């Protein structure tokens, strides 16, 4: 039988993960894995950190790289939004 927590019990959300896999980093910025690979290869996205044999992207570095991408506020009339 499952135990039910009372409304008064304390619950803490886990912290946001900082390290992202290739697929997670791509999904995080809204593109496919192959596009993310291209963005990484041409320097628009950061290279991964190596943790033993694993490649991990730093979410904060991905955020900064995403902020530097062209587009955004100046793009007023986007036909795809209609």
PDB file of N, CA and C in Angstrom:
ATOM      1  N   UNK A   1       0.840  -1.180   0.000  1.00  0.00           N
ATOM      2  CA  UNK A   1       0.000   0.000   0.000  1.00  0.00           C
ATOM      3  C   UNK A   1       0.884   1.243   0.000  1.00  0.00           C
ATOM      4  N   UNK A   2       0.538   2.211  -0.796  1.00  0.00           N
ATOM      5  CA  UNK A   2       1.293   3.446  -0.873  1.00  0.00           C
ATOM      6  C   UNK A   2       0.979   4.363   0.283  1.00  0.00           C
ATOM      7  N   UNK A   3       2.002   4.980   0.803  1.00  0.00           N
ATOM      8  CA  UNK A   3       1.799   5.926   1.898  1.00  0.00           C
ATOM      9  C   UNK A   3       1.523   7.299   1.301  1.00  0.00           C
ATOM     10  N   UNK A   4       0.540   7.957   1.828  1.00  0.00           N
ATOM     11  CA  UNK A   4       0.164   9.280   1.337  1.00  0.00           C
ATOM     12  C   UNK A   4       0.739  10.352   2.250  1.00  0.00           C
ATOM     13  N   UNK A   5       1.338  11.361   1.656  1.00  0.00           N
ATOM     14  CA  UNK A   5       1.907  12.447   2.467  1.00  0.00           C
ATOM     15  C   UNK A   5       0.815  13.450   2.804  1.00  0.00           C
ATOM     16  N   UNK A   6       0.892  13.984   3.981  1.00  0.00           N
ATOM     17  CA  UNK A   6      -0.091  14.978   4.394  1.00  0.00           C
ATOM     18  C   UNK A   6       0.234  16.322   3.758  1.00  0.00           C
ATOM     19  N   UNK A   7      -0.717  17.192   3.731  1.00  0.00           N
ATOM     20  CA  UNK A   7      -0.534  18.525   3.159  1.00  0.00           C
ATOM     21  C   UNK A   7       0.501  19.329   3.937  1.00  0.00           C
ATOM     22  N   UNK A   8       0.736  18.968   5.186  1.00  0.00           N
ATOM     23  CA  UNK A   8       1.679  19.698   6.020  1.00  0.00           C
ATOM     24  C   UNK A   8       3.115  19.203   5.899  1.00  0.00           C
ATOM     25  N   UNK A   9       3.327  18.083   5.194  1.00  0.00           N
ATOM     26  CA  UNK A   9       4.691  17.562   5.092  1.00  0.00           C
ATOM     27  C   UNK A   9       5.524  18.482   4.198  1.00  0.00           C
ATOM     28  N   UNK A  10       6.790  18.581   4.531  1.00  0.00           N
ATOM     29  CA  UNK A  10       7.655  19.462   3.739  1.00  0.00           C
ATOM     30  C   UNK A  10       8.129  18.717   2.500  1.00  0.00           C
ATOM     31  N   UNK A  11       8.128  19.397   1.397  1.00  0.00           N
ATOM     32  CA  UNK A  11       8.563  18.820   0.134  1.00  0.00           C
ATOM     33  C   UNK A  11       9.482  19.814  -0.542  1.00  0.00           C
ATOM     34  N   UNK A  12      10.632  19.355  -0.956  1.00  0.00           N
ATOM     35  CA  UNK A  12      11.606  20.222  -1.601  1.00  0.00           C
ATOM     36  C   UNK A  12      11.877  19.693  -2.998  1.00  0.00           C
ATOM     37  N   UNK A  13      11.729  20.534  -3.986  1.00  0.00           N
ATOM     38  CA  UNK A  13      12.031  20.135  -5.353  1.00  0.00           C
ATOM     39  C   UNK A  13      13.533  19.928  -5.509  1.00  0.00           C
ATOM     40  N   UNK A  14      13.930  18.947  -6.290  1.00  0.00           N
ATOM     41  CA  UNK A  14      15.369  18.765  -6.515  1.00  0.00           C
ATOM     42  C   UNK A  14      15.912  19.935  -7.333  1.00  0.00           C
ATOM     43  N   UNK A  15      17.199  20.226  -7.205  1.00  0.00           N
ATOM     44  CA  UNK A  15      17.773  21.328  -7.977  1.00  0.00           C
ATOM     45  C   UNK A  15      17.772  21.007  -9.466  1.00  0.00           C
ATOM     46  N   UNK A  16      17.753  22.058 -10.291  1.00  0.00           N
ATOM     47  CA  UNK A  16      17.842  21.842 -11.732  1.00  0.00           C
ATOM     48  C   UNK A  16      19.191  21.222 -12.052  1.00  0.00           C
ATOM     49  N   UNK A  17      19.168  20.279 -12.958  1.00  0.00           N
ATOM     50  CA  UNK A  17      20.419  19.657 -13.372  1.00  0.00           C
ATOM     51  C   UNK A  17      21.236  20.634 -14.186  1.00  0.00           C
ATOM     52  N   UNK A  18      22.506  20.680 -13.939  1.00  0.00           N
ATOM     53  CA  UNK A  18      23.380  21.584 -14.675  1.00  0.00           C
ATOM     54  C   UNK A  18      23.986  20.901 -15.893  1.00  0.00           C
ATOM     55  N   UNK A  19      24.302  19.626 -15.773  1.00  0.00           N
ATOM     56  CA  UNK A  19      24.888  18.895 -16.885  1.00  0.00           C
ATOM     57  C   UNK A  19      23.819  18.248 -17.740  1.00  0.00           C
ATOM     58  N   UNK A  20      23.919  18.458 -19.051  1.00  0.00           N
ATOM     59  CA  UNK A  20      22.935  17.914 -19.986  1.00  0.00           C
ATOM     60  C   UNK A  20      23.619  16.992 -20.987  1.00  0.00           C
ATOM     61  N   UNK A  21      22.954  15.914 -21.338  1.00  0.00           N
ATOM     62  CA  UNK A  21      23.446  15.061 -22.405  1.00  0.00           C
ATOM     63  C   UNK A  21      23.261  15.798 -23.731  1.00  0.00           C
ATOM     64  N   UNK A  22      23.825  15.268 -24.790  1.00  0.00           N
ATOM     65  CA  UNK A  22      23.683  15.874 -26.122  1.00  0.00           C
ATOM     66  C   UNK A  22      22.204  16.020 -26.488  1.00  0.00           C
ATOM     67  N   UNK A  23      21.439  14.952 -26.319  1.00  0.00           N
ATOM     68  CA  UNK A  23      20.017  14.989 -26.662  1.00  0.00           C
ATOM     69  C   UNK A  23      19.265  15.990 -25.786  1.00  0.00           C
ATOM     70  N   UNK A  24      19.578  16.017 -24.493  1.00  0.00           N
ATOM     71  CA  UNK A  24      18.915  16.948 -23.576  1.00  0.00           C
ATOM     72  C   UNK A  24      19.270  18.395 -23.901  1.00  0.00           C
ATOM     73  N   UNK A  25      20.531  18.654 -24.234  1.00  0.00           N
ATOM     74  CA  UNK A  25      20.944  20.018 -24.578  1.00  0.00           C
ATOM     75  C   UNK A  25      20.239  20.485 -25.842  1.00  0.00           C
ATOM     76  N   UNK A  26      20.134  19.596 -26.817  1.00  0.00           N
ATOM     77  CA  UNK A  26      19.420  19.935 -28.061  1.00  0.00           C
ATOM     78  C   UNK A  26      17.955  20.239 -27.773  1.00  0.00           C
ATOM     79  N   UNK A  27      17.328  19.377 -27.007  1.00  0.00           N
ATOM     80  CA  UNK A  27      15.918  19.574 -26.649  1.00  0.00           C
ATOM     81  C   UNK A  27      15.732  20.851 -25.839  1.00  0.00           C
ATOM     82  N   UNK A  28      16.682  21.147 -24.971  1.00  0.00           N
ATOM     83  CA  UNK A  28      16.629  22.334 -24.118  1.00  0.00           C
ATOM     84  C   UNK A  28      16.521  23.617 -24.945  1.00  0.00           C
ATOM     85  N   UNK A  29      17.246  23.663 -26.093  1.00  0.00           N
ATOM     86  CA  UNK A  29      17.175  24.877 -26.914  1.00  0.00           C
ATOM     87  C   UNK A  29      16.174  24.742 -28.053  1.00  0.00           C
ATOM     88  N   UNK A  30      15.519  23.600 -28.149  1.00  0.00           N
ATOM     89  CA  UNK A  30      14.434  23.447 -29.116  1.00  0.00           C
ATOM     90  C   UNK A  30      14.852  23.011 -30.505  1.00  0.00           C
ATOM     91  N   UNK A  31      15.959  22.277 -30.616  1.00  0.00           N
ATOM     92  CA  UNK A  31      16.391  21.768 -31.925  1.00  0.00           C
ATOM     93  C   UNK A  31      16.655  20.273 -31.806  1.00  0.00           C
ATOM     94  N   UNK A  32      16.833  19.630 -32.956  1.00  0.00           N
ATOM     95  CA  UNK A  32      17.183  18.220 -32.977  1.00  0.00           C
ATOM     96  C   UNK A  32      18.664  18.019 -32.674  1.00  0.00           C
ATOM     97  N   UNK A  33      19.020  16.777 -32.393  1.00  0.00           N
ATOM     98  CA  UNK A  33      20.403  16.454 -32.031  1.00  0.00           C
ATOM     99  C   UNK A  33      21.373  16.761 -33.167  1.00  0.00           C
ATOM    100  N   UNK A  34      20.994  16.491 -34.419  1.00  0.00           N
ATOM    101  CA  UNK A  34      21.918  16.761 -35.528  1.00  0.00           C
ATOM    102  C   UNK A  34      22.132  18.263 -35.714  1.00  0.00           C
ATOM    103  N   UNK A  35      21.100  19.074 -35.520  1.00  0.00           N
ATOM    104  CA  UNK A  35      21.264  20.531 -35.599  1.00  0.00           C
ATOM    105  C   UNK A  35      22.138  21.017 -34.446  1.00  0.00           C
ATOM    106  N   UNK A  36      21.949  20.450 -33.267  1.00  0.00           N
ATOM    107  CA  UNK A  36      22.781  20.821 -32.129  1.00  0.00           C
ATOM    108  C   UNK A  36      24.241  20.480 -32.410  1.00  0.00           C
ATOM    109  N   UNK A  37      24.485  19.332 -33.051  1.00  0.00           N
ATOM    110  CA  UNK A  37      25.848  18.958 -33.441  1.00  0.00           C
ATOM    111  C   UNK A  37      26.451  20.013 -34.366  1.00  0.00           C
ATOM    112  N   UNK A  38      25.668  20.482 -35.340  1.00  0.00           N
ATOM    113  CA  UNK A  38      26.146  21.500 -36.272  1.00  0.00           C
ATOM    114  C   UNK A  38      26.438  22.808 -35.541  1.00  0.00           C
ATOM    115  N   UNK A  39      25.569  23.198 -34.625  1.00  0.00           N
ATOM    116  CA  UNK A  39      25.776  24.424 -33.849  1.00  0.00           C
ATOM    117  C   UNK A  39      27.027  24.319 -32.980  1.00  0.00           C
ATOM    118  N   UNK A  40      27.289  23.131 -32.454  1.00  0.00           N
ATOM    119  CA  UNK A  40      28.497  22.908 -31.650  1.00  0.00           C
ATOM    120  C   UNK A  40      29.732  22.942 -32.543  1.00  0.00           C
ATOM    121  N   UNK A  41      29.645  22.308 -33.716  1.00  0.00           N
ATOM    122  CA  UNK A  41      30.786  22.248 -34.642  1.00  0.00           C
ATOM    123  C   UNK A  41      31.189  23.630 -35.145  1.00  0.00           C
ATOM    124  N   UNK A  42      30.201  24.504 -35.383  1.00  0.00           N
ATOM    125  CA  UNK A  42      30.552  25.840 -35.908  1.00  0.00           C
ATOM    126  C   UNK A  42      30.754  26.883 -34.802  1.00  0.00           C
ATOM    127  N   UNK A  43      30.694  26.445 -33.535  1.00  0.00           N
ATOM    128  CA  UNK A  43      31.014  27.333 -32.420  1.00  0.00           C
ATOM    129  C   UNK A  43      29.860  28.136 -31.868  1.00  0.00           C
ATOM    130  N   UNK A  44      28.663  27.951 -32.417  1.00  0.00           N
ATOM    131  CA  UNK A  44      27.527  28.704 -31.872  1.00  0.00           C
ATOM    132  C   UNK A  44      27.031  28.118 -30.552  1.00  0.00           C
ATOM    133  N   UNK A  45      27.308  26.858 -30.310  1.00  0.00           N
ATOM    134  CA  UNK A  45      27.042  26.214 -29.024  1.00  0.00           C
ATOM    135  C   UNK A  45      28.384  25.784 -28.444  1.00  0.00           C
ATOM    136  N   UNK A  46      28.488  25.723 -27.127  1.00  0.00           N
ATOM    137  CA  UNK A  46      29.772  25.383 -26.497  1.00  0.00           C
ATOM    138  C   UNK A  46      30.123  23.913 -26.685  1.00  0.00           C
ATOM    139  N   UNK A  47      31.401  23.602 -26.591  1.00  0.00           N
ATOM    140  CA  UNK A  47      31.787  22.189 -26.613  1.00  0.00           C
ATOM    141  C   UNK A  47      31.405  21.539 -25.284  1.00  0.00           C
ATOM    142  N   UNK A  48      31.313  20.222 -25.268  1.00  0.00           N
ATOM    143  CA  UNK A  48      30.964  19.547 -24.017  1.00  0.00           C
ATOM    144  C   UNK A  48      32.144  19.465 -23.075  1.00  0.00           C
ATOM    145  N   UNK A  49      31.824  19.276 -21.812  1.00  0.00           N
ATOM    146  CA  UNK A  49      32.838  18.944 -20.809  1.00  0.00           C
ATOM    147  C   UNK A  49      32.967  17.423 -20.830  1.00  0.00           C
ATOM    148  N   UNK A  50      34.137  16.937 -20.515  1.00  0.00           N
ATOM    149  CA  UNK A  50      34.348  15.485 -20.463  1.00  0.00           C
ATOM    150  C   UNK A  50      34.390  15.049 -19.000  1.00  0.00           C
ATOM    151  N   UNK A  51      33.547  14.110 -18.668  1.00  0.00           N
ATOM    152  CA  UNK A  51      33.554  13.502 -17.344  1.00  0.00           C
ATOM    153  C   UNK A  51      33.791  12.019 -17.588  1.00  0.00           C
ATOM    154  N   UNK A  52      35.026  11.604 -17.365  1.00  0.00           N
ATOM    155  CA  UNK A  52      35.465  10.259 -17.734  1.00  0.00           C
ATOM    156  C   UNK A  52      35.167  10.068 -19.221  1.00  0.00           C
ATOM    157  N   UNK A  53      34.375   9.099 -19.606  1.00  0.00           N
ATOM    158  CA  UNK A  53      34.079   8.877 -21.013  1.00  0.00           C
ATOM    159  C   UNK A  53      32.798   9.538 -21.479  1.00  0.00           C
ATOM    160  N   UNK A  54      32.207  10.349 -20.641  1.00  0.00           N
ATOM    161  CA  UNK A  54      30.904  10.958 -20.958  1.00  0.00           C
ATOM    162  C   UNK A  54      31.066  12.409 -21.357  1.00  0.00           C
ATOM    163  N   UNK A  55      30.293  12.833 -22.368  1.00  0.00           N
ATOM    164  CA  UNK A  55      30.255  14.240 -22.782  1.00  0.00           C
ATOM    165  C   UNK A  55      29.017  14.881 -22.159  1.00  0.00           C
ATOM    166  N   UNK A  56      29.229  16.025 -21.493  1.00  0.00           N
ATOM    167  CA  UNK A  56      28.148  16.705 -20.782  1.00  0.00           C
ATOM    168  C   UNK A  56      28.219  18.192 -21.097  1.00  0.00           C
ATOM    169  N   UNK A  57      27.073  18.775 -21.486  1.00  0.00           N
ATOM    170  CA  UNK A  57      27.010  20.211 -21.760  1.00  0.00           C
ATOM    171  C   UNK A  57      26.559  20.947 -20.513  1.00  0.00           C
ATOM    172  N   UNK A  58      27.251  22.022 -20.210  1.00  0.00           N
ATOM    173  CA  UNK A  58      26.928  22.876 -19.073  1.00  0.00           C
ATOM    174  C   UNK A  58      25.722  23.737 -19.444  1.00  0.00           C
ATOM    175  N   UNK A  59      24.637  23.573 -18.716  1.00  0.00           N
ATOM    176  CA  UNK A  59      23.399  24.305 -19.011  1.00  0.00           C
ATOM    177  C   UNK A  59      23.622  25.817 -19.025  1.00  0.00           C
ATOM    178  N   UNK A  60      24.462  26.325 -18.121  1.00  0.00           N
ATOM    179  CA  UNK A  60      24.716  27.766 -18.078  1.00  0.00           C
ATOM    180  C   UNK A  60      25.452  28.237 -19.331  1.00  0.00           C
ATOM    181  N   UNK A  61      26.408  27.439 -19.816  1.00  0.00           N
ATOM    182  CA  UNK A  61      27.108  27.805 -21.048  1.00  0.00           C
ATOM    183  C   UNK A  61      26.163  27.746 -22.246  1.00  0.00           C
ATOM    184  N   UNK A  62      25.278  26.761 -22.263  1.00  0.00           N
ATOM    185  CA  UNK A  62      24.286  26.646 -23.340  1.00  0.00           C
ATOM    186  C   UNK A  62      23.365  27.867 -23.319  1.00  0.00           C
ATOM    187  N   UNK A  63      22.946  28.300 -22.121  1.00  0.00           N
ATOM    188  CA  UNK A  63      22.109  29.504 -22.003  1.00  0.00           C
ATOM    189  C   UNK A  63      22.810  30.724 -22.593  1.00  0.00           C
ATOM    190  N   UNK A  64      24.080  30.922 -22.236  1.00  0.00           N
ATOM    191  CA  UNK A  64      24.818  32.085 -22.745  1.00  0.00           C
ATOM    192  C   UNK A  64      24.978  32.016 -24.263  1.00  0.00           C
ATOM    193  N   UNK A  65      25.276  30.848 -24.783  1.00  0.00           N
ATOM    194  CA  UNK A  65      25.420  30.689 -26.235  1.00  0.00           C
ATOM    195  C   UNK A  65      24.087  30.944 -26.927  1.00  0.00           C
ATOM    196  N   UNK A  66      23.008  30.461 -26.348  1.00  0.00           N
ATOM    197  CA  UNK A  66      21.684  30.682 -26.933  1.00  0.00           C
ATOM    198  C   UNK A  66      21.351  32.167 -26.955  1.00  0.00           C
ATOM    199  N   UNK A  67      21.697  32.890 -25.899  1.00  0.00           N
ATOM    200  CA  UNK A  67      21.455  34.334 -25.843  1.00  0.00           C
ATOM    201  C   UNK A  67      22.205  35.078 -26.950  1.00  0.00           C
ATOM    202  N   UNK A  68      23.361  34.550 -27.367  1.00  0.00           N
ATOM    203  CA  UNK A  68      24.162  35.206 -28.406  1.00  0.00           C
ATOM    204  C   UNK A  68      23.672  34.910 -29.823  1.00  0.00           C
ATOM    205  N   UNK A  69      22.790  33.935 -30.004  1.00  0.00           N
ATOM    206  CA  UNK A  69      22.292  33.609 -31.343  1.00  0.00           C
ATOM    207  C   UNK A  69      21.507  34.782 -31.915  1.00  0.00           C
ATOM    208  N   UNK A  70      21.558  34.915 -33.229  1.00  0.00           N
ATOM    209  CA  UNK A  70      20.814  35.987 -33.893  1.00  0.00           C
ATOM    210  C   UNK A  70      19.319  35.777 -33.730  1.00  0.00           C
ATOM    211  N   UNK A  71      18.569  36.865 -33.933  1.00  0.00           N
ATOM    212  CA  UNK A  71      17.117  36.785 -33.854  1.00  0.00           C
ATOM    213  C   UNK A  71      16.624  37.240 -32.500  1.00  0.00           C
ATOM    214  N   UNK A  72      15.355  37.121 -32.325  1.00  0.00           N
ATOM    215  CA  UNK A  72      14.785  37.491 -31.039  1.00  0.00           C
ATOM    216  C   UNK A  72      13.880  38.687 -31.158  1.00  0.00           C
ATOM    217  N   UNK A  73      14.131  39.697 -30.356  1.00  0.00           N
ATOM    218  CA  UNK A  73      13.239  40.851 -30.225  1.00  0.00           C
ATOM    219  C   UNK A  73      13.042  41.599 -31.535  1.00  0.00           C
ATOM    220  N   UNK A  74      14.086  41.668 -32.379  1.00  0.00           N
ATOM    221  CA  UNK A  74      13.930  42.452 -33.598  1.00  0.00           C
ATOM    222  C   UNK A  74      13.070  41.739 -34.645  1.00  0.00           C
ATOM    223  N   UNK A  75      12.806  40.444 -34.474  1.00  0.00           N
ATOM    224  CA  UNK A  75      12.002  39.703 -35.430  1.00  0.00           C
ATOM    225  C   UNK A  75      10.533  39.894 -35.078  1.00  0.00           C
ATOM    226  N   UNK A  76       9.882  40.864 -35.732  1.00  0.00           N
ATOM    227  CA  UNK A  76       8.522  41.231 -35.384  1.00  0.00           C
ATOM    228  C   UNK A  76       7.497  40.393 -36.134  1.00  0.00           C
ATOM    229  N   UNK A  77       7.613  40.287 -37.463  1.00  0.00           N
ATOM    230  CA  UNK A  77       6.613  39.605 -38.281  1.00  0.00           C
ATOM    231  C   UNK A  77       7.143  38.259 -38.728  1.00  0.00           C
ATOM    232  N   UNK A  78       6.908  37.230 -37.938  1.00  0.00           N
ATOM    233  CA  UNK A  78       7.331  35.880 -38.272  1.00  0.00           C
ATOM    234  C   UNK A  78       6.156  35.131 -38.893  1.00  0.00           C
ATOM    235  N   UNK A  79       6.230  34.769 -40.184  1.00  0.00           N
ATOM    236  CA  UNK A  79       5.099  34.100 -40.834  1.00  0.00           C
ATOM    237  C   UNK A  79       4.782  32.738 -40.234  1.00  0.00           C
ATOM    238  N   UNK A  80       5.729  32.117 -39.539  1.00  0.00           N
ATOM    239  CA  UNK A  80       5.479  30.803 -38.932  1.00  0.00           C
ATOM    240  C   UNK A  80       4.583  30.910 -37.710  1.00  0.00           C
ATOM    241  N   UNK A  81       4.450  32.091 -37.142  1.00  0.00           N
ATOM    242  CA  UNK A  81       3.598  32.275 -35.970  1.00  0.00           C
ATOM    243  C   UNK A  81       2.131  32.448 -36.333  1.00  0.00           C
ATOM    244  N   UNK A  82       1.841  32.568 -37.613  1.00  0.00           N
ATOM    245  CA  UNK A  82       0.445  32.819 -38.038  1.00  0.00           C
ATOM    246  C   UNK A  82      -0.280  31.549 -38.316  1.00  0.00           C
TER     247      UNK A  82
END
